Structure formats: structure tokens, C-alpha cells
Amino acid sequence: MTTSEEKALQATACRVRMGVLTATHGAKAGHPGGSLSAADVFTYLYFKELNVDPSDPKKADRDRFVLSKGHTAPGLYAALANRGFFPVADLPTLRHIDSYLQGHPNMNTVPGVDMSTGSLGQGISCACGMALGLKKQGSTARVYTLLGDGEMQEGQVWEALMFAAHYKLDNLCVIIDHNGLQIDGPNEKVMGLGSIPDKLHAFGLEVFQIDGHNFRSMEGAFEIARQTKGSPCAIVLETTKGKGVSYMEGQVGWHGKAPNDEEYAQGMAELNAQLAELEAG
Amino acid sequence: MAEMKKIATRQSYGEALKELGALHDDVVVLDADLANATKTDIFKKAFPDRHYDCGIAESDMMCVAAGLAATGLVPFASNFAMFAAGRAFEQVRNSIGYPHLNVKIGATHGGISVGEDGASHQCCEDFALMRSIPGMVVMSPADDVEAKAMVKAAYEHDGPVYMRFSRYGASVIHDPDSFTFEIGKGEVLREGTDVDLIANGLLVAEALEAANLLAEQGISARVIDMATIKPLDEELVLKAAKECGRIVTCEEHSVIGGLGEAVCAVIAQHGLACPVERIGVNDEFGHSGPAGALLEQFGLCAGHIAQAAKLLRRN
């Protein structure tokens, strides 16, 4: 990855973060914390990794993305809008009555959304079904799914991981946003997860653990994942919840709370400053 | 009456899947370690590369089915009714029902006639659970002929379908040469003028036998096979309510939330004065025992239906 490409991705990620703030501020609700920790991977997926076409969102050979941690829809929507699937100007209608931007992803109303999700633990199973279905039909398309670390407490996640390894779904890439926090507090206080990479490895996946805010690291991991044959891959992203907005970083309280007018203005000012710096450099 | 041939509709399900698989490459079958009980092993033997065992993980199986459907395949997800509709309810609701994906759920071992396994496996709540999901078609066939036709109709239907089959042998009452099936249409099996017996599943044959018993006592009963519980054939229910003015609903399901309540709702909504007696499991759990004896003990046989019909008075 060239430095200019990296900077371009960083700038896009900044715009995605602004979209997260704008959407949750407009909704007066929603989940900014986990949307921001995953903003970089949303950006990497939609601007570098996925074979998708905003002008033909349902094209048959597209790569699929399933947001298993569906509550971070603001992050997904912000990435989709910036990629051109729908107008960025629609983001503030998030969660409004009659808006197509439902509180959790709806595959039948939001262009670019491949699976309706929101109930934790289910998206990864759906992604397994998609990966199997595509393989079965001879497609070379790949399936990516993003889970929260707290979501790993759902038993169904482990059913799905067994399924993925058993059927050798090497077209499936399981991504974990490991920001360490969930609604009630740190993962380890709510329900200890132990070593997520060790567990994934024990379930038969090829595991990569990387800095989830570093595009060069992502490029390396996703590249190897794409070339891995015979088993599914998992990429554990070490991230900071609320990343990019100073007062939200590492704060569990920002899991599911919208910024008020003042907080919104401050957050946007910070992100605008980051963007100006990236574009100047 | 001559002894009728009996075939468990789970067997019909397995055989119909095999026939469907031969006709359509997009049919895939999922099971959760129960292939020789749900009879999907019949399909598996014929099409091993289109049968996927999910292991004992019913919740995962339902969402895998959703994912398969999202790629254009037509998955038949198979399990006991208790675990398909019960354990995996929320997966069916959120990952199949809400996105309205083209998944067919084949639930075997419905009702109390599961028998010796006892209450933990005797699902008498599945119609209620599945009916409550928007856009879900809910059906239960009377016999082998109807079950096979139903599986094919489910394939042709675009959207989620729940089908409930039985472990216990069902008398074959339909003629395979002349039978046609349409989702959402009840079938008049026997005409009558005094009372309507509206039944599904194993209780259709019991209702026919009840009509014989009633005829001996001078009561003319019309028998309707209401294989589709949702969408309900409201037109036929209203016709029954207006013409005979007395209805007995018969199902191997809780009296709460199944065919009986669905029929009552239609009648009430139209303001018709038509008393309805619901034959079903009366808000209690089952227990172990031979299927036939359980059906008798829980009041689900021809004699019980006839008795209920006799006691109903026209308003």
C-alpha cells in the first residue's frame, strides 16, 4: 500500500466517522462506540477489499458482507453512503419513522445490505450459509462478516464457527472487532472471553490478530486470508471503542448513546481537523 | 369401513424431497443430526452433495438456511417441530421471517403423537409460534398424498413456509391420481348440513370417522381438511359458519394459538353467531406413552369429536 493510498483510506475513514456522528445525532439514538471502533475496517472493506458495485448492489458475483453486530449499522451505513450506495445526505434520517435506514440493517430497504441482522450471533450463521451457497454454485465471491467481541458470548457464534470449519468455508472471513467493551462494562468483567484468537484457532480457523486501525496491517491480513485454502479465516482487530472522537474513546457509556448538539459539534470539529491534516499532508 | 393404509407424513416428506431434488438443482436439505428420524436421509442417499448436516445446532441451521436462500438456493431446513419452531423460534423470526427469505422448514414429530419420548419432544405450540411471524405460511397435511403435494407447493411458493409432519402413521384418505393442492385453500372431504368439522393433520382422519359416528345418530357433518392454517381459507370458514352454524375444530395442537383460535377469530371478526368447540390439547403438557393411547387419553379421537359436535347447539 502506498502512503498516498493509506492517507486516502484514512481520509475516507474520517468521513465515515463523521457519518456515524451525523447519523446518530440525527437519530438521537444508536450506537456510535462500536461504529467508530469498526469505522476503519468498514472503510477498508468497502473501499479496498470487497468486489461490490454501488450502481448494481445485487450483482450476482459480488462479495457479501454481513454485519453480525448489527447495532453498529451507523458505521455500515456511513461506509455504504460514502461508497455511493445511497446519498450521504440521508444519514441523519437514521431510525426516523418512514426512513429506509432502519435501526438495524434491513436487506430489503437499504441498498448494499446483504443480510438483515441485529439479533447477535445470527449474522455469522447466515454468512456461513451464504459462503456455502456461493461455493455450491461455483461462485468465486467471498463472504465477510463482522462480529463484536461481546457477541462472542452468544453460543450460536460457536455453532457457526464449527460449521464454517467443518465445511471448509475458505471463502468466509470472520472479523472480530475486539474493542474490549460491551454495554455493561469491560468484556472481562461482564463475561470473560479469555483469548479470542486461541479459541478461534481451536475451532479450526486460520487466525490473524492485528491493529484494527492500521490499514497496512489489514492489507496484509486480508491478502493472506484471500489466499488461504481449506479453512475459514478469522481476523481479530484490536481496536479502541469510540476511536477518533476524543471524549468517546475507551468510554463504555458511548456504546449506545447519541451525541447532543454540543457533543456533535465538538466531535465533528475534531474529525474535520483530522481530515484537514490528512488532506494537507 | 375398510382398514386404510397408514403412512407417517415424515416419510412422505423425505420421499417428496427426493422427488423434488430430481426435478430441481436448487433444492438443498439441511438437518441437525436427525436425518433418519426426519427422513431427510432419503434425500441424502439420492443427493449426498446437496444434504448438509449442521450437527446438533438448530439455531445455526436456521440461519445457515437463510444465508443459502440469500444466494438463490431453496433450502429445506429439517428438524423436530419442538426444536425447529421452539428452540430456533427467534432465528426463524429474525433471520428468515423478517427478511422474508425463501426458506422451507420441514418440522417432523409434531404434536402429542410423538409418543414415548414424552412432553419434552411433544410440540403442541408450533402453529401458534409460526403463525405469529408475518409472512410465514403454516401448514400441516392430513396424509401421505397431501404431504407430498404440500412439499412441492412449498417449493413453488416464494417465501418462508413452515410445514408440520407426524411421526405416527396417518390414514391415507386422498386419491393420489386426482388430488390437487393449493396453499391457503381448505378442502371439503365430505358434505354435511348440521355441523362442520374443520381439521388438520392426523385429526382429519378422526374427523371423517366422527362424521360416520354422527351419521349413525342422524347428524349430518361436513368435514373440511384445513391443511393451511396461515393464510387461512376465510371464505370456507365463513361458508361453514353461515351454512351449518356450528363448528368443531380438530387439531393435534394446543387449543391456544392454533387452527381453533384462527377459525374463531374469523367468525368473531365477521360478527357471526356460530358456536365453536375446539378439540385440541387443553393447555397441558403431554407425557410418555404409545401414540394411539395418548391421542385417546388427550381427547383427540373420533369419539371425542363426535361428542363435541353433538353437544354444540346452534345459536
Coordinates of C-alpha atoms in Angstrom, one line a residue:
Chain A
M1 CA 0.0 0.0 0.0
T2 CA 1.4 3.4 -1.0
T3 CA 1.5 6.2 1.5
S4 CA -1.0 8.2 -0.6
E5 CA -3.4 5.2 -0.7
E6 CA -3.1 4.8 3.0
K7 CA -3.8 8.5 3.5
A8 CA -6.8 8.4 1.2
L9 CA -8.2 5.5 3.2
Q10 CA -7.6 7.4 6.4
A11 CA -9.4 10.4 5.0
T12 CA -12.3 8.2 3.9
A13 CA -12.4 6.7 7.4
C14 CA -12.7 10.2 8.8
R15 CA -15.7 10.9 6.6
V16 CA -17.2 7.6 7.7
R17 CA -16.7 8.6 11.3
M18 CA -18.4 11.9 10.5
G19 CA -21.3 9.9 9.0
V20 CA -21.6 7.9 12.3
L21 CA -21.8 11.1 14.3
T22 CA -24.2 12.7 11.9
A23 CA -26.5 9.6 11.7
T24 CA -26.6 9.0 15.5
H25 CA -27.0 12.8 16.2
G26 CA -29.9 12.9 13.7
A27 CA -31.4 9.8 15.2
K28 CA -30.9 11.0 18.8
A29 CA -30.1 7.3 19.4
G30 CA -27.9 4.5 18.0
H31 CA -24.6 3.0 18.7
P32 CA -21.6 5.3 18.0
G33 CA -18.9 3.5 20.1
G34 CA -18.7 0.2 18.1
S35 CA -19.4 2.0 14.8
L36 CA -16.3 4.1 15.4
S37 CA -14.1 1.2 16.5
A38 CA -15.1 -0.5 13.3
A39 CA -15.0 2.6 11.0
D40 CA -11.6 1.7 9.7
V41 CA -12.5 -1.9 8.8
F42 CA -15.8 -0.7 7.2
T43 CA -13.7 1.7 5.2
Y44 CA -11.1 -0.9 4.2
L45 CA -13.8 -3.4 3.2
Y46 CA -15.9 -1.0 1.1
F47 CA -13.0 1.0 -0.4
K48 CA -10.4 -1.7 -0.9
E49 CA -11.4 -5.3 -0.3
L50 CA -14.9 -6.0 -1.5
N51 CA -15.9 -6.6 -5.1
V52 CA -19.1 -4.5 -5.0
D53 CA -20.7 -2.1 -7.3
P54 CA -22.9 0.8 -6.0
S55 CA -24.7 1.0 -9.3
D56 CA -25.6 -2.7 -9.2
P57 CA -25.9 -3.6 -5.5
K58 CA -27.3 -7.0 -6.2
K59 CA -24.9 -8.1 -8.9
A60 CA -24.5 -11.9 -8.7
D61 CA -20.8 -12.2 -8.3
R62 CA -20.4 -9.5 -5.6
D63 CA -18.6 -10.2 -2.4
R64 CA -21.1 -10.3 0.5
F65 CA -20.8 -8.5 3.8
V66 CA -22.9 -9.5 6.9
L67 CA -22.8 -7.1 9.8
S68 CA -23.4 -9.7 12.6
K69 CA -23.0 -6.9 15.2
G70 CA -26.0 -5.2 13.6
H71 CA -26.3 -2.5 16.1
T72 CA -23.3 -0.7 14.5
A73 CA -25.5 0.0 11.5
P74 CA -24.5 3.7 11.6
G75 CA -20.9 2.7 10.7
L76 CA -22.0 0.4 7.9
Y77 CA -24.5 3.0 6.5
A78 CA -21.8 5.7 6.6
A79 CA -19.5 3.5 4.6
L80 CA -22.2 2.5 2.1
A81 CA -23.3 6.1 1.7
N82 CA -19.7 7.3 1.2
R83 CA -19.1 4.5 -1.3
G84 CA -22.2 5.7 -3.3
F85 CA -24.9 3.2 -2.5
F86 CA -27.2 6.0 -1.3
P87 CA -26.9 9.7 -0.5
V88 CA -24.8 10.7 2.4
A89 CA -27.4 13.4 3.0
D90 CA -29.9 10.6 4.1
L91 CA -27.7 9.5 7.0
P92 CA -29.5 11.9 9.5
T93 CA -32.8 10.1 8.8
L94 CA -31.4 7.0 10.6
R95 CA -34.1 5.4 12.8
H96 CA -36.7 8.0 11.8
I97 CA -40.2 6.8 11.2
D98 CA -40.6 6.1 7.4
S99 CA -36.8 6.2 6.8
Y100 CA -35.3 3.3 4.9
L101 CA -32.3 3.5 7.3
Q102 CA -33.6 1.1 9.9
G103 CA -32.1 1.0 13.4
H104 CA -30.5 -2.4 12.5
P105 CA -29.6 -3.4 8.9
N106 CA -32.5 -4.4 6.7
M107 CA -31.5 -6.1 3.4
N108 CA -34.9 -5.2 1.8
T109 CA -34.7 -1.5 2.4
V110 CA -31.1 -0.4 2.4
P111 CA -29.1 -0.7 -0.9
G112 CA -25.9 -2.6 -0.4
V113 CA -27.0 -4.5 2.8
D114 CA -26.7 -8.2 2.1
M115 CA -28.4 -9.6 5.2
S116 CA -30.9 -8.3 7.8
T117 CA -29.2 -8.5 11.2
G118 CA -29.5 -7.2 14.7
S119 CA -30.0 -10.2 16.9
L120 CA -26.5 -11.1 17.9
G121 CA -25.0 -14.4 16.9
Q122 CA -27.2 -14.9 13.9
G123 CA -25.3 -13.0 11.2
I124 CA -22.3 -15.2 11.3
S125 CA -24.5 -18.3 10.7
C126 CA -26.2 -16.5 7.8
A127 CA -22.7 -15.7 6.4
C128 CA -21.8 -19.4 6.7
G129 CA -25.0 -20.2 4.6
M130 CA -24.0 -17.6 2.0
A131 CA -20.5 -18.9 1.8
L132 CA -21.7 -22.5 1.4
G133 CA -24.4 -21.4 -1.2
L134 CA -21.9 -19.5 -3.3
K135 CA -19.3 -22.3 -3.2
K136 CA -22.0 -24.8 -4.1
Q137 CA -22.9 -22.7 -7.1
G138 CA -19.3 -22.3 -8.3
S139 CA -19.0 -18.6 -7.5
T140 CA -15.7 -17.1 -6.6
A141 CA -17.3 -14.5 -4.5
R142 CA -16.3 -14.2 -0.9
V143 CA -18.3 -13.6 2.3
Y144 CA -17.2 -11.3 5.1
T145 CA -18.8 -11.0 8.5
L146 CA -18.1 -8.6 11.4
L147 CA -18.8 -9.6 15.0
G148 CA -18.4 -7.7 18.2
D149 CA -16.3 -9.2 21.0
G150 CA -19.2 -9.2 23.4
E151 CA -21.2 -11.0 20.6
M152 CA -18.8 -13.9 21.1
Q153 CA -20.7 -14.7 24.3
E154 CA -23.6 -15.9 22.2
G155 CA -23.5 -19.7 21.9
Q156 CA -24.6 -19.7 18.3
V157 CA -21.4 -18.0 17.3
W158 CA -19.5 -21.2 18.2
E159 CA -22.1 -23.3 16.4
A160 CA -21.4 -21.3 13.3
L161 CA -17.6 -21.5 13.7
M162 CA -17.9 -25.3 13.9
F163 CA -20.0 -25.2 10.8
A164 CA -17.5 -23.0 8.9
A165 CA -14.5 -25.2 9.8
H166 CA -16.4 -28.4 9.1
Y167 CA -17.5 -27.4 5.6
K168 CA -14.0 -25.8 5.0
L169 CA -15.5 -22.5 4.1
D170 CA -12.3 -20.9 2.8
N171 CA -14.4 -18.2 1.1
L172 CA -15.5 -17.0 4.5
C173 CA -13.7 -14.3 6.5
V174 CA -14.8 -13.8 10.1
I175 CA -13.8 -10.4 11.5
I176 CA -13.9 -9.6 15.2
D177 CA -13.9 -6.0 16.5
H178 CA -12.1 -6.5 19.7
N179 CA -12.6 -3.2 21.5
G180 CA -12.9 -4.9 24.9
L181 CA -16.1 -3.1 25.9
Q182 CA -19.8 -4.1 25.9
I183 CA -22.9 -2.4 27.3
D184 CA -22.4 -3.4 31.0
G185 CA -18.7 -2.8 31.0
P186 CA -15.4 -4.5 30.0
N187 CA -15.8 -8.0 28.4
E188 CA -13.7 -9.5 31.1
K189 CA -15.9 -8.2 33.9
V190 CA -19.2 -9.0 32.2
M191 CA -18.4 -12.5 31.0
G192 CA -14.8 -13.4 30.5
L193 CA -13.9 -14.3 26.9
G194 CA -10.3 -15.5 27.6
S195 CA -8.2 -15.4 24.5
I196 CA -10.4 -14.9 21.4
P197 CA -7.6 -15.8 19.0
D198 CA -6.8 -19.1 20.8
K199 CA -10.4 -20.1 20.9
L200 CA -10.9 -19.3 17.2
H201 CA -7.7 -21.3 16.4
A202 CA -9.0 -24.2 18.5
F203 CA -12.2 -24.1 16.4
G204 CA -10.2 -24.7 13.2
L205 CA -9.8 -21.2 11.8
E206 CA -6.7 -19.5 10.5
V207 CA -6.4 -16.6 12.8
F208 CA -4.8 -13.2 12.4
Q209 CA -4.6 -10.7 15.2
I210 CA -3.8 -7.2 14.0
D211 CA -4.1 -3.5 14.9
G212 CA -7.7 -2.7 13.7
H213 CA -6.8 0.9 13.0
N214 CA -3.9 0.2 10.7
F215 CA -4.7 -0.2 7.0
R216 CA -1.3 -1.7 6.2
S217 CA -1.9 -4.4 8.7
M218 CA -5.4 -5.0 7.3
E219 CA -4.0 -5.3 3.8
G220 CA -1.6 -8.0 4.9
A221 CA -4.2 -10.0 6.8
F222 CA -6.9 -9.8 4.2
E223 CA -4.5 -10.7 1.5
I224 CA -3.4 -13.8 3.2
A225 CA -7.0 -14.6 4.1
R226 CA -7.9 -14.5 0.5
Q227 CA -5.2 -16.9 -0.4
T228 CA -5.9 -19.4 2.4
K229 CA -7.4 -22.6 1.1
G230 CA -9.2 -25.4 3.0
S231 CA -10.2 -23.4 6.1
P232 CA -12.0 -20.2 7.0
C233 CA -10.1 -17.3 8.3
A234 CA -10.6 -15.0 11.3
I235 CA -9.1 -11.6 11.7
V236 CA -9.2 -10.2 15.2
L237 CA -9.0 -6.5 15.1
E238 CA -7.5 -4.8 18.2
T239 CA -9.5 -1.6 18.4
T240 CA -10.5 1.3 20.6
K241 CA -14.2 1.8 21.2
G242 CA -15.2 5.3 20.1
K243 CA -12.0 5.7 18.0
G244 CA -11.5 9.2 16.5
V245 CA -13.7 11.2 18.8
S246 CA -11.7 12.1 22.0
Y247 CA -14.5 12.1 24.5
M248 CA -15.8 8.7 23.3
E249 CA -12.6 6.8 23.1
G250 CA -12.5 3.9 25.6
Q251 CA -15.7 5.1 27.2
V252 CA -18.3 2.3 27.7
G253 CA -21.0 4.9 28.1
W254 CA -20.8 5.7 24.4
H255 CA -21.9 2.2 23.4
G256 CA -25.5 3.2 22.7
K257 CA -25.9 6.9 23.3
A258 CA -26.2 9.7 20.7
P259 CA -24.2 12.9 20.9
N260 CA -26.2 16.0 21.9
D261 CA -25.8 19.2 19.8
E262 CA -22.7 20.4 21.7
E263 CA -21.0 17.0 21.6
Y264 CA -21.8 16.6 18.0
A265 CA -20.2 20.0 17.2
Q266 CA -17.1 19.1 19.1
G267 CA -16.8 15.6 17.5
M268 CA -17.2 17.0 14.0
A269 CA -14.7 19.7 14.7
E270 CA -12.2 17.1 15.8
L271 CA -12.8 14.9 12.8
N272 CA -12.7 17.9 10.4
A273 CA -9.3 18.8 11.9
Q274 CA -8.0 15.2 11.4
L275 CA -9.3 15.3 7.8
A276 CA -7.7 18.7 7.1
E277 CA -4.4 17.4 8.4
L278 CA -4.6 14.2 6.2
E279 CA -5.5 16.2 3.1
A280 CA -2.8 18.8 3.8
G281 CA -0.1 16.1 4.3
Chain B
M1 CA -65.2 -49.2 6.8
A2 CA -62.2 -50.9 5.3
E3 CA -58.9 -50.5 7.1
M4 CA -57.0 -47.7 5.4
K5 CA -53.3 -47.8 4.6
K6 CA -51.2 -45.7 7.1
I7 CA -48.1 -43.8 6.3
A8 CA -46.3 -41.3 8.6
T9 CA -46.1 -38.0 6.9
R10 CA -42.4 -37.6 7.9
Q11 CA -41.8 -40.5 5.5
S12 CA -43.8 -38.6 2.8
Y13 CA -41.6 -35.5 3.5
G14 CA -38.4 -37.5 2.8
E15 CA -39.8 -39.1 -0.3
A16 CA -41.2 -35.8 -1.6
L17 CA -37.8 -34.1 -1.1
K18 CA -36.2 -36.8 -3.2
E19 CA -38.7 -36.3 -6.0
L20 CA -38.2 -32.5 -5.8
G21 CA -34.4 -32.9 -5.8
A22 CA -34.6 -34.8 -9.0
L23 CA -36.5 -32.1 -10.7
H24 CA -34.7 -29.0 -9.3
D25 CA -31.0 -28.5 -8.8
D26 CA -31.5 -25.6 -6.4
V27 CA -33.1 -27.7 -3.7
V28 CA -30.8 -28.3 -0.8
V29 CA -31.7 -30.0 2.5
L30 CA -30.4 -29.2 6.0
D31 CA -30.7 -31.4 9.0
A32 CA -29.4 -31.3 12.6
D33 CA -28.3 -34.9 13.4
L34 CA -31.8 -36.3 12.8
A35 CA -31.7 -37.3 9.2
N36 CA -33.0 -40.8 9.8
A37 CA -35.8 -39.6 12.1
T38 CA -36.9 -36.7 9.9
K39 CA -36.5 -38.9 6.8
T40 CA -34.2 -36.5 5.0
D41 CA -31.9 -39.4 4.8
I42 CA -34.0 -40.5 1.8
F43 CA -32.9 -37.3 0.0
K44 CA -29.4 -37.7 1.4
K45 CA -29.0 -41.1 -0.2
A46 CA -30.0 -39.8 -3.6
F47 CA -28.3 -36.4 -3.4
P48 CA -25.4 -36.6 -0.9
D49 CA -23.8 -33.4 -2.1
R50 CA -27.0 -31.4 -1.5
H51 CA -27.6 -32.6 2.0
Y52 CA -25.9 -30.7 4.8
D53 CA -25.8 -31.9 8.4
C54 CA -25.5 -29.0 10.8
G55 CA -24.8 -31.1 13.8
I56 CA -26.9 -30.6 16.9
A57 CA -27.2 -26.9 16.3
E58 CA -30.7 -26.0 15.3
S59 CA -30.3 -22.2 15.8
D60 CA -27.3 -22.2 13.5
M61 CA -29.1 -24.4 11.0
M62 CA -32.0 -21.9 10.6
C63 CA -29.6 -19.0 9.9
V64 CA -27.5 -21.1 7.6
A65 CA -30.7 -21.8 5.7
A66 CA -31.3 -18.1 5.5
G67 CA -27.9 -17.5 4.1
L68 CA -28.3 -20.3 1.5
A69 CA -31.6 -18.8 0.4
A70 CA -30.0 -15.4 0.1
T71 CA -27.7 -16.9 -2.6
G72 CA -30.7 -18.2 -4.6
L73 CA -30.9 -21.8 -3.4
V74 CA -34.1 -23.3 -1.9
P75 CA -33.2 -24.8 1.4
F76 CA -35.5 -27.2 3.3
A77 CA -34.4 -27.0 7.0
S78 CA -35.5 -30.1 8.8
N79 CA -35.9 -30.9 12.5
F80 CA -38.4 -32.0 15.1
A81 CA -41.1 -29.4 15.5
M82 CA -40.1 -28.7 19.0
F83 CA -36.7 -27.5 18.0
A84 CA -37.5 -26.1 14.6
A85 CA -40.3 -23.9 15.9
G86 CA -39.4 -23.8 19.6
R87 CA -35.7 -23.7 20.1
A88 CA -35.0 -21.8 16.9
F89 CA -38.0 -19.5 17.1
E90 CA -36.1 -16.3 17.2
Q91 CA -33.7 -17.3 14.4
V92 CA -36.7 -18.2 12.3
R93 CA -38.3 -14.9 13.2
N94 CA -35.3 -12.6 12.7
S95 CA -33.2 -14.3 10.0
I96 CA -35.9 -15.9 7.9
G97 CA -39.2 -14.2 8.6
Y98 CA -38.1 -10.6 8.9
P99 CA -36.1 -10.6 5.6
H100 CA -38.8 -12.8 4.1
L101 CA -36.2 -15.3 2.8
N102 CA -37.2 -18.3 0.7
V103 CA -36.6 -21.0 3.4
K104 CA -38.8 -24.0 3.8
I105 CA -39.0 -25.5 7.3
G106 CA -39.8 -29.2 7.4
A107 CA -40.8 -30.0 11.0
T108 CA -41.4 -33.6 11.8
H109 CA -42.6 -35.1 15.1
G110 CA -45.3 -32.6 15.6
G111 CA -47.9 -33.0 18.4
I112 CA -48.6 -35.4 21.1
S113 CA -48.4 -38.5 18.9
V114 CA -44.6 -38.3 19.1
G115 CA -45.4 -40.8 21.9
E116 CA -42.8 -42.4 24.1
D117 CA -40.3 -39.5 24.1
G118 CA -42.7 -37.6 26.3
A119 CA -43.5 -33.9 26.8
S120 CA -40.0 -32.5 26.1
H121 CA -40.4 -33.6 22.5
Q122 CA -44.2 -33.3 22.0
C123 CA -44.6 -29.9 20.4
C124 CA -48.1 -28.6 20.6
E125 CA -47.2 -24.9 20.3
D126 CA -45.6 -24.7 16.8
F127 CA -48.7 -23.5 14.9
A128 CA -49.1 -20.7 17.5
L129 CA -45.4 -19.7 17.3
M130 CA -45.1 -19.8 13.5
R131 CA -48.5 -18.1 12.8
S132 CA -47.2 -15.1 14.7
I133 CA -44.4 -14.5 12.2
P134 CA -45.5 -12.0 9.5
G135 CA -45.4 -13.6 6.0
M136 CA -45.0 -17.2 7.2
V137 CA -47.1 -19.9 5.6
V138 CA -48.1 -22.5 8.1
M139 CA -49.4 -25.9 7.1
S140 CA -49.9 -29.5 8.3
P141 CA -51.0 -32.3 5.9
A142 CA -53.6 -35.0 6.6
D143 CA -51.9 -37.8 4.9
D144 CA -49.1 -39.0 2.5
V145 CA -50.8 -37.7 -0.6
E146 CA -51.3 -34.3 0.8
A147 CA -47.9 -34.1 2.4
K148 CA -46.1 -34.8 -0.9
A149 CA -48.2 -32.3 -2.8
M150 CA -47.6 -29.7 0.0
V151 CA -43.8 -30.1 -0.2
K152 CA -44.0 -29.4 -3.9
A153 CA -46.3 -26.4 -3.4
A154 CA -43.9 -25.1 -0.8
Y155 CA -41.1 -25.2 -3.3
E156 CA -43.2 -23.3 -5.8
H157 CA -44.2 -20.6 -3.2
D158 CA -41.8 -17.7 -3.0
G159 CA -41.3 -17.0 0.7
P160 CA -40.9 -18.8 4.1
V161 CA -43.0 -21.8 4.7
Y162 CA -43.4 -24.0 7.9
M163 CA -44.7 -27.5 7.4
R164 CA -45.5 -29.8 10.2
F165 CA -45.4 -33.6 9.7
S166 CA -46.1 -36.5 12.0
R167 CA -44.1 -39.4 13.4
Y168 CA -47.3 -41.5 13.8
G169 CA -48.9 -43.2 10.8
A170 CA -51.7 -41.3 9.1
S171 CA -54.5 -43.0 7.2
V172 CA -54.2 -42.3 3.5
I173 CA -57.5 -40.6 2.7
H174 CA -56.7 -38.9 -0.6
D175 CA -56.5 -40.4 -4.1
P176 CA -53.0 -39.6 -5.5
D177 CA -54.4 -39.6 -9.0
S178 CA -57.0 -36.9 -8.6
F179 CA -55.7 -34.9 -5.7
T180 CA -54.6 -31.3 -6.2
F181 CA -53.2 -29.0 -3.5
E182 CA -53.3 -25.2 -3.2
I183 CA -51.8 -23.2 -0.4
G184 CA -54.5 -21.4 1.6
K185 CA -57.4 -23.5 0.3
G186 CA -59.4 -25.8 2.5
E187 CA -60.8 -29.0 1.1
V188 CA -64.3 -30.3 1.7
L189 CA -63.9 -34.1 2.1
R190 CA -67.5 -34.8 3.0
E191 CA -70.6 -32.7 2.6
G192 CA -73.0 -32.2 5.5
T193 CA -75.6 -29.8 6.8
D194 CA -75.7 -29.8 10.6
V195 CA -72.2 -29.2 11.7
D196 CA -68.7 -28.5 10.3
L197 CA -65.7 -30.5 11.4
I198 CA -62.6 -28.4 10.5
A199 CA -59.4 -30.4 11.0
N200 CA -55.8 -30.8 10.0
G201 CA -53.0 -33.3 10.4
L202 CA -53.8 -36.6 12.0
L203 CA -57.2 -35.4 13.1
V204 CA -58.6 -35.2 9.6
A205 CA -59.0 -38.9 9.5
E206 CA -60.5 -38.8 13.0
A207 CA -63.0 -36.1 11.9
L208 CA -64.0 -38.3 8.9
E209 CA -64.6 -41.2 11.3
A210 CA -66.5 -38.8 13.7
A211 CA -68.8 -37.9 10.7
N212 CA -69.6 -41.6 10.3
L213 CA -70.4 -41.9 14.0
L214 CA -72.6 -38.8 13.8
A215 CA -74.4 -40.0 10.7
E216 CA -75.4 -43.1 12.6
Q217 CA -77.1 -40.8 15.1
G218 CA -78.8 -38.8 12.3
I219 CA -76.4 -35.8 12.4
S220 CA -75.0 -34.7 9.1
A221 CA -71.4 -33.4 9.4
R222 CA -69.4 -31.7 6.8
V223 CA -65.6 -32.5 7.0
I224 CA -63.1 -29.9 6.0
D225 CA -59.4 -30.6 5.7
M226 CA -57.8 -27.2 6.6
A227 CA -54.2 -28.1 5.9
T228 CA -53.2 -24.5 5.6
I229 CA -53.5 -22.7 9.0
K230 CA -52.0 -19.5 7.6
P231 CA -53.1 -18.0 5.3
L232 CA -56.5 -19.4 6.5
D233 CA -59.2 -20.1 3.9
E234 CA -61.5 -17.5 5.5
E235 CA -64.1 -17.9 2.7
L236 CA -64.6 -21.5 3.6
V237 CA -64.7 -20.8 7.3
L238 CA -67.4 -18.2 6.8
K239 CA -69.3 -20.5 4.5
A240 CA -69.2 -23.1 7.2
A241 CA -70.3 -20.6 9.9
K242 CA -73.2 -19.4 7.8
E243 CA -74.4 -22.7 6.5
C244 CA -74.2 -25.2 9.3
G245 CA -73.7 -22.6 12.0
R246 CA -71.8 -25.0 14.3
I247 CA -68.1 -25.8 14.1
V248 CA -65.8 -28.2 15.8
T249 CA -62.1 -27.5 15.1
C250 CA -59.8 -30.5 15.4
E251 CA -56.0 -30.3 15.7
E252 CA -53.2 -32.0 17.5
H253 CA -52.0 -28.8 19.0
S254 CA -52.7 -26.6 22.0
V255 CA -56.2 -25.1 21.9
I256 CA -54.3 -21.8 22.4
G257 CA -53.0 -20.2 19.2
G258 CA -53.7 -22.9 16.6
L259 CA -56.3 -23.7 14.0
G260 CA -59.2 -23.4 16.5
E261 CA -58.3 -19.8 17.5
A262 CA -57.7 -18.9 13.9
V263 CA -61.2 -20.0 13.0
C264 CA -62.7 -18.3 16.0
A265 CA -61.0 -15.0 15.1
V266 CA -62.5 -15.0 11.6
I267 CA -66.0 -15.8 12.9
A268 CA -65.8 -13.1 15.6
Q269 CA -64.4 -10.5 13.2
H270 CA -67.4 -11.0 10.9
G271 CA -69.9 -10.9 13.8
L272 CA -71.3 -14.3 13.1
A273 CA -73.2 -16.2 15.8
C274 CA -71.6 -19.6 15.4
P275 CA -70.5 -21.6 18.4
V276 CA -67.1 -23.2 18.0
E277 CA -65.8 -26.1 20.1
R278 CA -62.1 -26.6 19.9
I279 CA -60.7 -30.1 20.0
G280 CA -57.0 -29.9 20.9
V281 CA -54.6 -30.2 23.7
N282 CA -56.1 -28.3 26.6
D283 CA -53.3 -26.1 27.9
E284 CA -51.3 -29.0 29.4
F285 CA -48.1 -30.9 28.7
G286 CA -48.2 -34.4 27.3
H287 CA -46.3 -37.5 28.7
S288 CA -44.8 -40.7 27.5
G289 CA -46.9 -43.5 26.1
P290 CA -47.9 -45.1 22.8
A291 CA -49.2 -42.5 20.3
G292 CA -52.6 -44.1 19.8
A293 CA -53.2 -44.3 23.6
L294 CA -52.1 -40.7 24.0
L295 CA -54.4 -39.4 21.3
E296 CA -57.2 -41.2 23.1
Q297 CA -56.2 -40.0 26.5
F298 CA -55.9 -36.4 25.4
G299 CA -59.3 -36.4 23.8
L300 CA -58.2 -36.2 20.2
C301 CA -60.1 -39.1 18.6
A302 CA -63.2 -39.6 16.5
G303 CA -65.4 -40.3 19.6
H304 CA -64.4 -37.0 21.2
I305 CA -65.0 -35.0 18.1
A306 CA -68.4 -36.6 17.6
Q307 CA -69.3 -36.0 21.2
A308 CA -68.3 -32.3 21.0
A309 CA -70.4 -31.9 17.8
K310 CA -73.4 -33.4 19.5
L311 CA -73.2 -31.0 22.4
L312 CA -72.9 -27.9 20.2
R313 CA -76.2 -26.1 19.9
R314 CA -76.9 -23.8 17.0
N315 CA -77.5 -20.2 18.3

